């Protein structure tokens, strides 16, 4: 349902920076700082189904973004023989804050799935991930408590809405290098993203069926859960101070258990699991592209109708120097462009590695 009184979004921004070139343009630095505030954001909100519509568009809220973008480029090596090495490093960091939402609302749900919601809340960054399932019972110091009767961590009997982190990266970067010599050109690009969390439905399924690598320790032997032993009363029951906190002894757990029993506490079924255990760090450093090409000498083509010819080979999405996700590509979440998929991964396809050759002819 469209409100005829809806207004266009309004963004007010300012930025400043500088370009610096040194040593006869052998070294260059570009710096930019920006600050933007967007008001009258157009959002969809749910309405009663009795209206025959599921949602309507409204103007609501204000979000502020600020950050820096830095690019450092240069030519570290250039020789009289024609060899040259050109290098570029770029860095960007954005910080945002939800200033306000629609009047009368303190939470706007961007995305949700079983066990998790991704929300916007005033006073917090955009894209906060909220766990809406069970948590580990902890002591007042935050230590996970272990049942001294079983050796297993203690899962809450009821759900708790709690913060798990933010879906957006802390910073992004790229490192590109180009080497040229006598018609040969070697190019390499490293792609960097650090920070950001994602809740993985795929990992939930893998934990349930024991197909993730994280369930391997203890399969051929015993597993000792990390945590401290809980205090119990004379009847052997935990001493709770509230629904999610109990008294601990401070003694590190050393009780061996079966790995299967431990992971059954993490995720008993598709509705009973500890949300925090399915969270993944989206940080990665990827070898995004390598290419090698050769431009044939012009004298080889003098008696042909071809003026220029270049042959080469390339590879994209080759490997990771760093990857922290469990069983899926972090870019599968980083490339999501819709709020409805922000911070949630579900049976995503892996990044495709591409290797090929090319021939370029100029006439």
PDB file of N, CA, C and O in Angstrom, residues 215-244:
ATOM      1  N   UNK A 215      32.966 -30.315  14.426  1.00  0.00           N
ATOM      2  CA  UNK A 215      32.492 -31.429  15.252  1.00  0.00           C
ATOM      3  C   UNK A 215      33.485 -32.598  15.293  1.00  0.00           C
ATOM      4  O   UNK A 215      33.208 -33.615  15.927  1.00  0.00           O
ATOM      5  N   UNK A 216      34.649 -32.450  14.623  1.00  0.00           N
ATOM      6  CA  UNK A 216      35.616 -33.552  14.581  1.00  0.00           C
ATOM      7  C   UNK A 216      36.344 -33.788  15.904  1.00  0.00           C
ATOM      8  O   UNK A 216      36.540 -34.943  16.292  1.00  0.00           O
ATOM      9  N   UNK A 217      36.799 -32.743  16.634  1.00  0.00           N
ATOM     10  CA  UNK A 217      37.548 -33.007  17.869  1.00  0.00           C
ATOM     11  C   UNK A 217      36.751 -33.872  18.854  1.00  0.00           C
ATOM     12  O   UNK A 217      35.579 -33.611  19.119  1.00  0.00           O
ATOM     13  N   UNK A 218      37.408 -34.917  19.362  1.00  0.00           N
ATOM     14  CA  UNK A 218      36.783 -35.776  20.364  1.00  0.00           C
ATOM     15  C   UNK A 218      36.038 -36.964  19.803  1.00  0.00           C
ATOM     16  O   UNK A 218      35.532 -37.799  20.568  1.00  0.00           O
ATOM     17  N   UNK A 219      35.953 -37.093  18.495  1.00  0.00           N
ATOM     18  CA  UNK A 219      35.228 -38.237  17.936  1.00  0.00           C
ATOM     19  C   UNK A 219      35.928 -39.553  18.244  1.00  0.00           C
ATOM     20  O   UNK A 219      35.281 -40.575  18.476  1.00  0.00           O
ATOM     21  N   UNK A 220      37.250 -39.523  18.200  1.00  0.00           N
ATOM     22  CA  UNK A 220      38.012 -40.731  18.517  1.00  0.00           C
ATOM     23  C   UNK A 220      38.694 -40.531  19.863  1.00  0.00           C
ATOM     24  O   UNK A 220      39.906 -40.421  19.969  1.00  0.00           O
ATOM     25  N   UNK A 221      37.893 -40.484  20.894  1.00  0.00           N
ATOM     26  CA  UNK A 221      38.393 -40.219  22.239  1.00  0.00           C
ATOM     27  C   UNK A 221      37.363 -39.426  23.012  1.00  0.00           C
ATOM     28  O   UNK A 221      36.155 -39.569  22.790  1.00  0.00           O
ATOM     29  N   UNK A 222      37.835 -38.579  23.895  1.00  0.00           N
ATOM     30  CA  UNK A 222      36.941 -37.792  24.733  1.00  0.00           C
ATOM     31  C   UNK A 222      37.025 -36.322  24.373  1.00  0.00           C
ATOM     32  O   UNK A 222      38.020 -35.844  23.825  1.00  0.00           O
ATOM     33  N   UNK A 223      35.972 -35.624  24.721  1.00  0.00           N
ATOM     34  CA  UNK A 223      35.889 -34.182  24.491  1.00  0.00           C
ATOM     35  C   UNK A 223      35.692 -33.509  25.845  1.00  0.00           C
ATOM     36  O   UNK A 223      34.879 -33.946  26.659  1.00  0.00           O
ATOM     37  N   UNK A 224      36.449 -32.437  26.087  1.00  0.00           N
ATOM     38  CA  UNK A 224      36.320 -31.678  27.335  1.00  0.00           C
ATOM     39  C   UNK A 224      35.816 -30.284  26.986  1.00  0.00           C
ATOM     40  O   UNK A 224      36.494 -29.523  26.291  1.00  0.00           O
ATOM     41  N   UNK A 225      34.612 -29.964  27.442  1.00  0.00           N
ATOM     42  CA  UNK A 225      33.996 -28.680  27.126  1.00  0.00           C
ATOM     43  C   UNK A 225      34.668 -27.557  27.906  1.00  0.00           C
ATOM     44  O   UNK A 225      35.001 -27.706  29.089  1.00  0.00           O
ATOM     45  N   UNK A 226      34.892 -26.438  27.228  1.00  0.00           N
ATOM     46  CA  UNK A 226      35.514 -25.284  27.861  1.00  0.00           C
ATOM     47  C   UNK A 226      34.512 -24.612  28.804  1.00  0.00           C
ATOM     48  O   UNK A 226      33.360 -24.382  28.437  1.00  0.00           O
ATOM     49  N   UNK A 227      34.950 -24.285  30.012  1.00  0.00           N
ATOM     50  CA  UNK A 227      34.082 -23.624  30.985  1.00  0.00           C
ATOM     51  C   UNK A 227      34.497 -23.938  32.403  1.00  0.00           C
ATOM     52  O   UNK A 227      35.518 -24.612  32.637  1.00  0.00           O
ATOM     53  N   UNK A 228      33.726 -23.443  33.354  1.00  0.00           N
ATOM     54  CA  UNK A 228      33.990 -23.714  34.775  1.00  0.00           C
ATOM     55  C   UNK A 228      32.808 -24.478  35.357  1.00  0.00           C
ATOM     56  O   UNK A 228      31.667 -24.356  34.876  1.00  0.00           O
ATOM     57  N   UNK A 229      33.089 -25.262  36.375  1.00  0.00           N
ATOM     58  CA  UNK A 229      32.045 -26.074  36.997  1.00  0.00           C
ATOM     59  C   UNK A 229      31.054 -25.203  37.746  1.00  0.00           C
ATOM     60  O   UNK A 229      31.422 -24.217  38.394  1.00  0.00           O
ATOM     61  N   UNK A 230      29.788 -25.567  37.635  1.00  0.00           N
ATOM     62  CA  UNK A 230      28.720 -24.836  38.325  1.00  0.00           C
ATOM     63  C   UNK A 230      28.574 -25.333  39.758  1.00  0.00           C
ATOM     64  O   UNK A 230      28.899 -26.485  40.071  1.00  0.00           O
ATOM     65  N   UNK A 231      28.089 -24.461  40.614  1.00  0.00           N
ATOM     66  CA  UNK A 231      27.745 -24.867  41.971  1.00  0.00           C
ATOM     67  C   UNK A 231      26.399 -25.588  41.956  1.00  0.00           C
ATOM     68  O   UNK A 231      25.511 -25.239  41.173  1.00  0.00           O
ATOM     69  N   UNK A 232      26.268 -26.582  42.821  1.00  0.00           N
ATOM     70  CA  UNK A 232      24.993 -27.293  42.951  1.00  0.00           C
ATOM     71  C   UNK A 232      24.623 -27.364  44.429  1.00  0.00           C
ATOM     72  O   UNK A 232      25.492 -27.301  45.313  1.00  0.00           O
ATOM     73  N   UNK A 233      23.314 -27.503  44.684  1.00  0.00           N
ATOM     74  CA  UNK A 233      22.856 -27.620  46.064  1.00  0.00           C
ATOM     75  C   UNK A 233      22.935 -29.071  46.511  1.00  0.00           C
ATOM     76  O   UNK A 233      23.457 -29.941  45.794  1.00  0.00           O
ATOM     77  N   UNK A 234      22.392 -29.353  47.683  1.00  0.00           N
ATOM     78  CA  UNK A 234      22.486 -30.698  48.251  1.00  0.00           C
ATOM     79  C   UNK A 234      21.785 -31.736  47.389  1.00  0.00           C
ATOM     80  O   UNK A 234      22.122 -32.922  47.431  1.00  0.00           O
ATOM     81  N   UNK A 235      20.817 -31.273  46.592  1.00  0.00           N
ATOM     82  CA  UNK A 235      20.081 -32.199  45.727  1.00  0.00           C
ATOM     83  C   UNK A 235      20.722 -32.334  44.349  1.00  0.00           C
ATOM     84  O   UNK A 235      20.202 -33.038  43.481  1.00  0.00           O
ATOM     85  N   UNK A 236      21.831 -31.615  44.144  1.00  0.00           N
ATOM     86  CA  UNK A 236      22.516 -31.696  42.861  1.00  0.00           C
ATOM     87  C   UNK A 236      21.989 -30.750  41.813  1.00  0.00           C
ATOM     88  O   UNK A 236      22.337 -30.872  40.636  1.00  0.00           O
ATOM     89  N   UNK A 237      21.151 -29.784  42.228  1.00  0.00           N
ATOM     90  CA  UNK A 237      20.571 -28.826  41.290  1.00  0.00           C
ATOM     91  C   UNK A 237      21.399 -27.544  41.235  1.00  0.00           C
ATOM     92  O   UNK A 237      22.014 -27.141  42.236  1.00  0.00           O
ATOM     93  N   UNK A 238      21.390 -26.896  40.077  1.00  0.00           N
ATOM     94  CA  UNK A 238      22.104 -25.636  39.918  1.00  0.00           C
ATOM     95  C   UNK A 238      21.478 -24.562  40.803  1.00  0.00           C
ATOM     96  O   UNK A 238      20.269 -24.592  41.095  1.00  0.00           O
ATOM     97  N   UNK A 239      22.305 -23.590  41.185  1.00  0.00           N
ATOM     98  CA  UNK A 239      21.829 -22.480  42.004  1.00  0.00           C
ATOM     99  C   UNK A 239      21.730 -21.253  41.103  1.00  0.00           C
ATOM    100  O   UNK A 239      22.730 -20.573  40.830  1.00  0.00           O
ATOM    101  N   UNK A 240      20.528 -20.995  40.597  1.00  0.00           N
ATOM    102  CA  UNK A 240      20.314 -19.890  39.663  1.00  0.00           C
ATOM    103  C   UNK A 240      20.164 -18.568  40.407  1.00  0.00           C
ATOM    104  O   UNK A 240      19.568 -18.507  41.488  1.00  0.00           O
ATOM    105  N   UNK A 241      20.712 -17.508  39.817  1.00  0.00           N
ATOM    106  CA  UNK A 241      20.485 -16.156  40.341  1.00  0.00           C
ATOM    107  C   UNK A 241      19.457 -15.419  39.478  1.00  0.00           C
ATOM    108  O   UNK A 241      18.855 -14.449  39.921  1.00  0.00           O
ATOM    109  N   UNK A 242      19.297 -15.840  38.211  1.00  0.00           N
ATOM    110  CA  UNK A 242      18.193 -15.409  37.357  1.00  0.00           C
ATOM    111  C   UNK A 242      18.029 -16.462  36.270  1.00  0.00           C
ATOM    112  O   UNK A 242      18.638 -17.535  36.344  1.00  0.00           O
ATOM    113  N   UNK A 243      17.209 -16.177  35.260  1.00  0.00           N
ATOM    114  CA  UNK A 243      16.901 -17.192  34.249  1.00  0.00           C
ATOM    115  C   UNK A 243      18.111 -17.634  33.443  1.00  0.00           C
ATOM    116  O   UNK A 243      18.116 -18.730  32.886  1.00  0.00           O
ATOM    117  N   UNK A 244      19.148 -16.792  33.370  1.00  0.00           N
ATOM    118  CA  UNK A 244      20.282 -17.089  32.501  1.00  0.00           C
ATOM    119  C   UNK A 244      21.626 -17.034  33.224  1.00  0.00           C
ATOM    120  O   UNK A 244      22.671 -17.083  32.585  1.00  0.00           O
TER     121      UNK A 244
END
